[in-house]
CSV table of C-alpha atoms in Angstrom, one decimal:
chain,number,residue,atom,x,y,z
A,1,UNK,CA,18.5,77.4,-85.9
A,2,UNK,CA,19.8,77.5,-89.5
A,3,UNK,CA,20.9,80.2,-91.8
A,4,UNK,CA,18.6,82.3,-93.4
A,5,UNK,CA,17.5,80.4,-96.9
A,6,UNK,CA,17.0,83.5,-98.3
A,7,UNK,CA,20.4,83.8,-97.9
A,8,UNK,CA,21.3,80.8,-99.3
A,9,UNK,CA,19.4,81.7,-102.7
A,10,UNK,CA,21.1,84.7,-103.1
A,11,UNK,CA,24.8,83.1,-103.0
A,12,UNK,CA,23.7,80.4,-105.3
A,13,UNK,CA,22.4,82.6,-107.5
A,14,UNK,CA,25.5,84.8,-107.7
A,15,UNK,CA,27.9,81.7,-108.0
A,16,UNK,CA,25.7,81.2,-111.2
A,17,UNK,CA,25.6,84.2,-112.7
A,18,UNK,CA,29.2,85.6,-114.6
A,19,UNK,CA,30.2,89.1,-114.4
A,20,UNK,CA,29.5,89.7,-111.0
A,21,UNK,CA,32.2,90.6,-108.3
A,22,UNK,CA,32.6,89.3,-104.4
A,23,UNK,CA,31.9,93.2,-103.5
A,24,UNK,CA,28.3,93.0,-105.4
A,25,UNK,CA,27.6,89.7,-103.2
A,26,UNK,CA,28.8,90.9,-100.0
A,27,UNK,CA,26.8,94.8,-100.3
A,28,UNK,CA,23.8,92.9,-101.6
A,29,UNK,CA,23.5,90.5,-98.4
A,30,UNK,CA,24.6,93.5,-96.5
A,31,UNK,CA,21.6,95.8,-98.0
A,32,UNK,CA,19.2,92.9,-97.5
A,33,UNK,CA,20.2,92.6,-93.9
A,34,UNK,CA,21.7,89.5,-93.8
A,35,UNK,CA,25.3,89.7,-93.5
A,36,UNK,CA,25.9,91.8,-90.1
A,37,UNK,CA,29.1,93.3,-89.1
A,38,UNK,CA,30.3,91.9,-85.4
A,39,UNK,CA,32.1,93.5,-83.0
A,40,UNK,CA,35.4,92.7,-83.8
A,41,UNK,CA,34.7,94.0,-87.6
A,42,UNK,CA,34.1,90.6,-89.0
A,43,UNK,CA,30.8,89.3,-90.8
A,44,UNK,CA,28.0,86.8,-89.8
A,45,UNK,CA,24.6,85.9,-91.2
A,46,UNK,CA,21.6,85.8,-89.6
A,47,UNK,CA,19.6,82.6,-89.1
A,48,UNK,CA,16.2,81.2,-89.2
A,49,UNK,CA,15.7,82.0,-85.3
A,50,UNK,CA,14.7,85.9,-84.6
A,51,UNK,CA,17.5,87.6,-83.8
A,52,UNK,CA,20.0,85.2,-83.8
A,53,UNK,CA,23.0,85.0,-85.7
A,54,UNK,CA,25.6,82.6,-86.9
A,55,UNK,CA,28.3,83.9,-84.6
A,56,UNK,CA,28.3,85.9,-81.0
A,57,UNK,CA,28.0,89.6,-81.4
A,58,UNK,CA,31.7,89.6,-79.5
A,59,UNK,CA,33.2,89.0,-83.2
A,60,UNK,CA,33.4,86.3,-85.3
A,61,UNK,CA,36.9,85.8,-85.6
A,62,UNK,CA,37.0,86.5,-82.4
A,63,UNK,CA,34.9,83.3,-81.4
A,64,UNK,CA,37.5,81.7,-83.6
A,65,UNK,CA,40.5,82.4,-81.8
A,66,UNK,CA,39.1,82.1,-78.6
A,67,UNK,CA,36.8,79.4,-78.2
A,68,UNK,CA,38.7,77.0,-80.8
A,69,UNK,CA,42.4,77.7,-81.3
A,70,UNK,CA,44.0,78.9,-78.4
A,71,UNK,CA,41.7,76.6,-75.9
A,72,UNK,CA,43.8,73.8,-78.5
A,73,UNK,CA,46.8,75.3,-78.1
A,74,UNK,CA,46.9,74.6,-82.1
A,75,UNK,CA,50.0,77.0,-82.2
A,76,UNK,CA,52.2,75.1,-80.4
A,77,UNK,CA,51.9,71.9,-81.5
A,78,UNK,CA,54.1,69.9,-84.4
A,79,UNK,CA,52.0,69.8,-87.4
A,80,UNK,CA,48.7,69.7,-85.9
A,81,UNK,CA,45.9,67.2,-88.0
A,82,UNK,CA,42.9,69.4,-87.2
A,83,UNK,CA,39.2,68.1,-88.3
A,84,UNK,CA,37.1,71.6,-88.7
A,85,UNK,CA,33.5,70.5,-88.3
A,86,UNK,CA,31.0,73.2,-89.6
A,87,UNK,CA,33.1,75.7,-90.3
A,88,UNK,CA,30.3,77.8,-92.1
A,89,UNK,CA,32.1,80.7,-93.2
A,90,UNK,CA,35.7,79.5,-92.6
A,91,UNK,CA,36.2,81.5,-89.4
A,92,UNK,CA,38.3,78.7,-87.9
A,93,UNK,CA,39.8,77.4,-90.5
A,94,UNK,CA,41.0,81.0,-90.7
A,95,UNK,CA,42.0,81.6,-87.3
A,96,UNK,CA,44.2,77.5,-87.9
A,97,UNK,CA,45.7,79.0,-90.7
A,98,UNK,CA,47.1,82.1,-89.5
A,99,UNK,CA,48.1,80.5,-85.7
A,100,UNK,CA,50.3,77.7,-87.5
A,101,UNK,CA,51.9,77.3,-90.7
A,102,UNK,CA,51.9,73.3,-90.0
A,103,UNK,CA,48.8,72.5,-89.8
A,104,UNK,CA,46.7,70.2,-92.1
A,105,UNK,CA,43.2,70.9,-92.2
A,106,UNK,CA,39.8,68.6,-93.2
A,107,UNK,CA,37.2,70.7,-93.4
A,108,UNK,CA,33.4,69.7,-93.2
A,109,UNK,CA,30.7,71.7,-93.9
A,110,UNK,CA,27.2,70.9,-95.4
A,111,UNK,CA,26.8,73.8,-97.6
A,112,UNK,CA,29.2,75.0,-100.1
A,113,UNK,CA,27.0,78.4,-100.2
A,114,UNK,CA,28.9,79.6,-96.9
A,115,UNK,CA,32.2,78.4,-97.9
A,116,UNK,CA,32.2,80.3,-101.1
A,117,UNK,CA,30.9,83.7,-98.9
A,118,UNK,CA,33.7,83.3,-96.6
A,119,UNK,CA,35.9,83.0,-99.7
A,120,UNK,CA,34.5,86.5,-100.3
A,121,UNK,CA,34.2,88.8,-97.3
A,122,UNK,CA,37.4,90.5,-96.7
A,123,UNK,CA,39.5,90.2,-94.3
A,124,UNK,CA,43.0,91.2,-93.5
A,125,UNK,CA,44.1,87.4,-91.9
A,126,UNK,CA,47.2,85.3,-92.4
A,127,UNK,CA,45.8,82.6,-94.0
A,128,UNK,CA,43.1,84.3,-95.7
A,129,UNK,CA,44.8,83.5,-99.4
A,130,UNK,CA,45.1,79.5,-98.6
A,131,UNK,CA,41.5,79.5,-97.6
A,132,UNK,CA,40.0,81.4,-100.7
A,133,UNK,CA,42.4,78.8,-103.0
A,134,UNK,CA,41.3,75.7,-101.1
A,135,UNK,CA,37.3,77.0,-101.7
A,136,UNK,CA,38.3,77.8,-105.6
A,137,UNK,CA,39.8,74.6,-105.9
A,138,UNK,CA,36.7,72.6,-104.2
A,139,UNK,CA,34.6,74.6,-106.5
A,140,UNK,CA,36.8,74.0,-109.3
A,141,UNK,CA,37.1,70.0,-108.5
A,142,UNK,CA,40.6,70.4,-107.5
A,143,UNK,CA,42.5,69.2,-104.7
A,144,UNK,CA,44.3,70.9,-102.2
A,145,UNK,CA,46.8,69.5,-100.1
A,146,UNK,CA,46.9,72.0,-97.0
A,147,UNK,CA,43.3,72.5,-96.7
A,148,UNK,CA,40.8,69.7,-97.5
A,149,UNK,CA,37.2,70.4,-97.9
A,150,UNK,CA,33.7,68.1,-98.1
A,151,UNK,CA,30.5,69.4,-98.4
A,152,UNK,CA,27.6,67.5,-97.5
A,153,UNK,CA,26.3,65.9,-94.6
A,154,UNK,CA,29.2,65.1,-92.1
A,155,UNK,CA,27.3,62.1,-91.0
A,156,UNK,CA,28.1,60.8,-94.7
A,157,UNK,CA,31.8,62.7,-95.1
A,158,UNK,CA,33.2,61.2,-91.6
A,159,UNK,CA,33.6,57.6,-92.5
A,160,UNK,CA,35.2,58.8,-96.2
A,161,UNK,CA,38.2,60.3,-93.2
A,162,UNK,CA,41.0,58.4,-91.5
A,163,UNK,CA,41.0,56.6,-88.4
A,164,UNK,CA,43.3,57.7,-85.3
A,165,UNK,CA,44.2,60.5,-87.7
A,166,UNK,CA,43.0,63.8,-86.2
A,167,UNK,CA,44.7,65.7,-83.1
A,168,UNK,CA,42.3,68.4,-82.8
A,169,UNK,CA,38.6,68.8,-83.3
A,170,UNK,CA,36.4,72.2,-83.8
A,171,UNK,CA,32.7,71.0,-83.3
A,172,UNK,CA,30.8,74.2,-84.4
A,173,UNK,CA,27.6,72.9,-85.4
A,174,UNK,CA,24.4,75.3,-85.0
A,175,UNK,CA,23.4,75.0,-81.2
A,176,UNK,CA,21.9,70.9,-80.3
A,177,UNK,CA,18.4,72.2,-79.2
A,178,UNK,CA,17.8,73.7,-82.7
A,179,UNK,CA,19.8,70.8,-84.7
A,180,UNK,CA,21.0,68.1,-82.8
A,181,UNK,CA,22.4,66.1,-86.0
A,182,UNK,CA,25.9,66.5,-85.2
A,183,UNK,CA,25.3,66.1,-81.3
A,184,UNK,CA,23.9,62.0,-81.3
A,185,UNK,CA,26.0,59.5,-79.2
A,186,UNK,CA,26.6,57.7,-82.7
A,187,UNK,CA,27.9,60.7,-84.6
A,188,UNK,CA,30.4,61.4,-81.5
A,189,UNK,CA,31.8,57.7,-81.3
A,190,UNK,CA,32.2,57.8,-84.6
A,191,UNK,CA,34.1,60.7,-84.4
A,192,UNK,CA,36.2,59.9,-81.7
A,193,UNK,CA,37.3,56.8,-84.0
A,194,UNK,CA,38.5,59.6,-86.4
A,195,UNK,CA,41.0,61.1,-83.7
A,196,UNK,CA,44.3,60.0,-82.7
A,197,UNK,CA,45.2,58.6,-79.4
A,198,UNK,CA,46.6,62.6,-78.2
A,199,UNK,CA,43.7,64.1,-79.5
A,200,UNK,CA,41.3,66.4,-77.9
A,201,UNK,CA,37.6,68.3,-78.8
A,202,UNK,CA,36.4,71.4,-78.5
A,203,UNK,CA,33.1,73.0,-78.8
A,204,UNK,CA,31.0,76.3,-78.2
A,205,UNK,CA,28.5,74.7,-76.7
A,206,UNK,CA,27.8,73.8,-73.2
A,207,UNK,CA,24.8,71.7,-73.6
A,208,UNK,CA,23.9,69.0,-71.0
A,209,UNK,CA,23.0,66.6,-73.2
A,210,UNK,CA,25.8,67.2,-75.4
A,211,UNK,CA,27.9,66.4,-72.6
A,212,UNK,CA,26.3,63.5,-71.7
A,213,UNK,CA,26.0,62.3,-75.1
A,214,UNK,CA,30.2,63.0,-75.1
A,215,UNK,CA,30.2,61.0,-71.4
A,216,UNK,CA,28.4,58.2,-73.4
A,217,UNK,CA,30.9,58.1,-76.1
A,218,UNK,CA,33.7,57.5,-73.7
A,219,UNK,CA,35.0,60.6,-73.9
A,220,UNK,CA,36.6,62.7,-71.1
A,221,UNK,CA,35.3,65.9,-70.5
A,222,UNK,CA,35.9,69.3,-69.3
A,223,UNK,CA,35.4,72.7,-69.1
A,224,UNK,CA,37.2,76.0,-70.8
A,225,UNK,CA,36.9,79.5,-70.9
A,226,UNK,CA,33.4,81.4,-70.8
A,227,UNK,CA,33.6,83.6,-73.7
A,228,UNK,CA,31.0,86.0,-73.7
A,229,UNK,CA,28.7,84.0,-71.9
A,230,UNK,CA,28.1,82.6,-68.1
A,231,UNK,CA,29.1,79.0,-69.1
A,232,UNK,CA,32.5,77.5,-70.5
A,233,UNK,CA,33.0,75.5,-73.7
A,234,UNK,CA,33.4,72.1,-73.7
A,235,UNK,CA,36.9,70.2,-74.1
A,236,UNK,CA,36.8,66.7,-74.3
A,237,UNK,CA,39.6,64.6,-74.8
A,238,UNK,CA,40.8,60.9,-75.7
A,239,UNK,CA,42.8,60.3,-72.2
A,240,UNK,CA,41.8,61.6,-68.9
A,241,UNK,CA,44.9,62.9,-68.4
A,242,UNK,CA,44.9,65.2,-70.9
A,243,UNK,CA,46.8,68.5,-70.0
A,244,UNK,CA,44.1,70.1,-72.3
A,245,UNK,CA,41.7,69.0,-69.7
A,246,UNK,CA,42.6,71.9,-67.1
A,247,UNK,CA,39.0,71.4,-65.4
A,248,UNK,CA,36.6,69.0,-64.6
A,249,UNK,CA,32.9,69.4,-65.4
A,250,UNK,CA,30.9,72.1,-62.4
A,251,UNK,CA,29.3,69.3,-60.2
A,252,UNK,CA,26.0,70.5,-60.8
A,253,UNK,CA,26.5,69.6,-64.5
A,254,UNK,CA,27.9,65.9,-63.3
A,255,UNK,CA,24.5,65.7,-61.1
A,256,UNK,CA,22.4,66.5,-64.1
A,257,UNK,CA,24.1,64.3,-66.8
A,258,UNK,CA,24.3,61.4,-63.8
A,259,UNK,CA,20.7,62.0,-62.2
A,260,UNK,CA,18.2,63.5,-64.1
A,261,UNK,CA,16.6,63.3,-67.2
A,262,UNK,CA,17.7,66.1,-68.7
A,263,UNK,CA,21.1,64.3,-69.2
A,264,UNK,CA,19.7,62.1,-71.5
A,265,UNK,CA,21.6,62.3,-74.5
A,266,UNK,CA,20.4,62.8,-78.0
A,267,UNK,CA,20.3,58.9,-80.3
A,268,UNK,CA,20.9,58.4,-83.9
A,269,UNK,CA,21.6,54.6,-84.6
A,270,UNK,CA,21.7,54.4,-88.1
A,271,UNK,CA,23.1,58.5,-88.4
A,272,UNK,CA,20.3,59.2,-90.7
A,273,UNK,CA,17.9,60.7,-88.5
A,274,UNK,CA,16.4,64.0,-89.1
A,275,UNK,CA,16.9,66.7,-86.4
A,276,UNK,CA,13.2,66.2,-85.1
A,277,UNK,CA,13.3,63.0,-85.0
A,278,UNK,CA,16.1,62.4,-83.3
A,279,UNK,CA,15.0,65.4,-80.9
A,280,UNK,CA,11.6,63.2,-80.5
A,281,UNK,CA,13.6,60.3,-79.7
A,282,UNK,CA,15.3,62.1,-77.0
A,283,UNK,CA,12.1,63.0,-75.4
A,284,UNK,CA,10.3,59.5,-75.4
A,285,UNK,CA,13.8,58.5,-73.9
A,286,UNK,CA,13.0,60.5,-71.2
A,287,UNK,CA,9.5,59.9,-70.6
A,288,UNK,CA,10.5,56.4,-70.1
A,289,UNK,CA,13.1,57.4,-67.1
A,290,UNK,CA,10.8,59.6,-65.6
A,291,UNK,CA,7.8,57.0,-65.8
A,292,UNK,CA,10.6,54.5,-63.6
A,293,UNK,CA,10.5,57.0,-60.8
A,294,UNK,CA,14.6,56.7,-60.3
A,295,UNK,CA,15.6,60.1,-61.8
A,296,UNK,CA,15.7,62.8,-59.5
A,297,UNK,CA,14.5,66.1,-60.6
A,298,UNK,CA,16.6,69.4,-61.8
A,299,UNK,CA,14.8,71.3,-59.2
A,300,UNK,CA,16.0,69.0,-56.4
A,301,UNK,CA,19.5,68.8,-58.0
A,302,UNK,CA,19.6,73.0,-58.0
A,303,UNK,CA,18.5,73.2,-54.3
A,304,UNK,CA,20.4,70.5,-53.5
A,305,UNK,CA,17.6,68.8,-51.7
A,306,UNK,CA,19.1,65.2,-52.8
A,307,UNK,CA,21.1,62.5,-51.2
A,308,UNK,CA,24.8,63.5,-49.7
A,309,UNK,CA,25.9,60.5,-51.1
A,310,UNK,CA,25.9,61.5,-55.2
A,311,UNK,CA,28.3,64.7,-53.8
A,312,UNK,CA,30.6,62.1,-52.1
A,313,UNK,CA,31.0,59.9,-55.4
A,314,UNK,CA,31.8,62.4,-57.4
A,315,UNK,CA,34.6,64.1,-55.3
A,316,UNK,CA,35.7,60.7,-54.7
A,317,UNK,CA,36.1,60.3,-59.0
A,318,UNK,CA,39.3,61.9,-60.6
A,319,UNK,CA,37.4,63.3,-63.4
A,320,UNK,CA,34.2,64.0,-65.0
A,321,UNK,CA,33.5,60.7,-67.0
A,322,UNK,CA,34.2,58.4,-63.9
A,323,UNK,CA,32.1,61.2,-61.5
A,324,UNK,CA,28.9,60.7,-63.8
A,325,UNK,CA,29.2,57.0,-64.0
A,326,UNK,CA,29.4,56.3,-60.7
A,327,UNK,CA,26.6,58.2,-59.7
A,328,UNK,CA,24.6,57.1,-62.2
A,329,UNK,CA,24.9,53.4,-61.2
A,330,UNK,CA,24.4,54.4,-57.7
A,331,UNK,CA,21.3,55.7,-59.0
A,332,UNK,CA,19.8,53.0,-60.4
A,333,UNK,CA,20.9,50.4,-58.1
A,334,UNK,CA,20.1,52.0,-54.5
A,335,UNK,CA,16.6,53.7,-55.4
A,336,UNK,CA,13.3,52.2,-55.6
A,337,UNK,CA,11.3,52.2,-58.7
């Protein structure tokens, strides 16, 4: 799932053309469309995949505040180093910026397009004025010292970061099934070389691979708040003990990232792969578990028709990471091929 290109064209044409005004961009996207109004009375786009759109229909901001900054607690902490990955219109950069007047922002996003529409969609935010500057500047080949932006591929604009620096994470990448770029066990130990020893992750998506593919990284994981859906967003964190880390993983998610091959996670060794093929890598991955005979099936795992054992490992763990490792070795070790 991406944004509409059609989209796309029309912003780069506008940011082209002179004379025009934000108003112009925004009524033609909305005439055309594109640009829909959320719940809440803020502004998405819709994507590639029919009927979807870049945000929930709960509000965009909304998702912002929610699913990012208070899960962070980004207000209450001393001059917060936040790393805002695909922040596509700037909602949670927005939602930072009015929620702490400390924080320091990096903000990567592959296409400039989105940043400059954010820049232009209006919105009655604290914060809202920093943003549109720090896009103006980018634009404009300026720094800017609260809010700094690269555009390109964050596979490229990660390593160009500092080390240990970051206390807080947005992943908001477009779901893993439909891109998994951002998602690859690579991508997420590099990125956990990016945070500081306190710092913590948080993402929209609960995706079992994504979790695995976090397990694999050495992160710790958890689960937050459902926000308009059945299932929680992911927090993972640098130390288990983590106060962000208020719940461990549901079991059934441990048993599928530890026991099946849907757990597999998504691989990207030299972080150049294209989203099909690194989905395609994913699924010869898992044609060479299943060929072993050792993985147990997600049927079996839902009906619990497997082992007693696999449930007394994991309540015997003190979190999620250690829960799907043990299992999994117990796995591979006890069952035939």
């Amino acid at each position: 799932m991406l944004v509409e290109q059609r989209a796309l064209d029309i912003i780069s044409s506008f940011m082209e053309t002179t004379g025009n005004t934000k108003e112009n961009l925004v009524a033609d996207l909305k005439d055309k469309d594109l640009l829909v109004r959320t719940d809440d009375g803020t502004f998405t786009l819709r994507s590639t995949a029919e009927s979807e759109l870049m945000h929930s229909r709960i509000g965009a901001l909304t998702e912002a505040f929610e699913k990012f900054v208070l899960p962070s607690e980004l207000a209450v902490k001393h001059s917060p180093r936040l790393l805002d990955l695909c922040s596509g219109l700037g909602y949670n950069s927005l939602a930072a910026l009015s929620s702490s007047k400390e924080v320091e922002i990096h903000l990567l996003e592959y296409s400039k397009e989105l940043l400059f529409l954010g820049s232009c969609l209006p919105l009655e935010v604290e914060g809202k004025e920093i943003f549109d500057k720090a896009v103006q500047d980018y634009l404009n080949g300026r720094g800017n010292d609260r809010l700094k932006i690269f555009c390109g591929d964050a596979r490229t604009s990660l390593p160009l970061l500092p080390l240990n620096y970051f206390d807080i994470v947005f992943h908001d990448g477009f779901s893993p099934a439909n891109d998994p770029v951002l998602y690859s066990v690579e991508f997420l130990t590099q990125l956990k070389k990016s945070m500081s020893p306190e710092g913590i992750l948080l993402s929209y998506s609960s995706s079992i691979p994504f979790r695995s593919g976090l397990i694999h990284a050495g992160f710790h994981v958890g689960e937050g708040p459902a926000i308009g859906r059945q299932r929680g967003i992911t927090i993972a964190a640098i130390r288990g003990e983590d106060k962000g880390l208020t719940s461990r993983l549901p079991l059934h998610d441990e048993m599928l990232i530890a026991l099946a091959t849907v757990g597999t996670p998504y691989r990207d060794p030299d972080l150049r792969g294209s989203g099909p093929e690194i989905s395609n890598r994913r699924e010869q991955e898992r044609d060479v578990k299943r060929e072993s005979g050792k993985y147990l099936s997600v049927k079996k795992i839902k009906q619990n028709r497997i082992d007693p054992a696999f449930g007394r490992i994991a309540m015997a763990e003190p979190d999620s990471l250690s829960a799907v490792l043990s299992m999994n070795k117990f796995l591979l070790t006890n069952r035939k091929s």
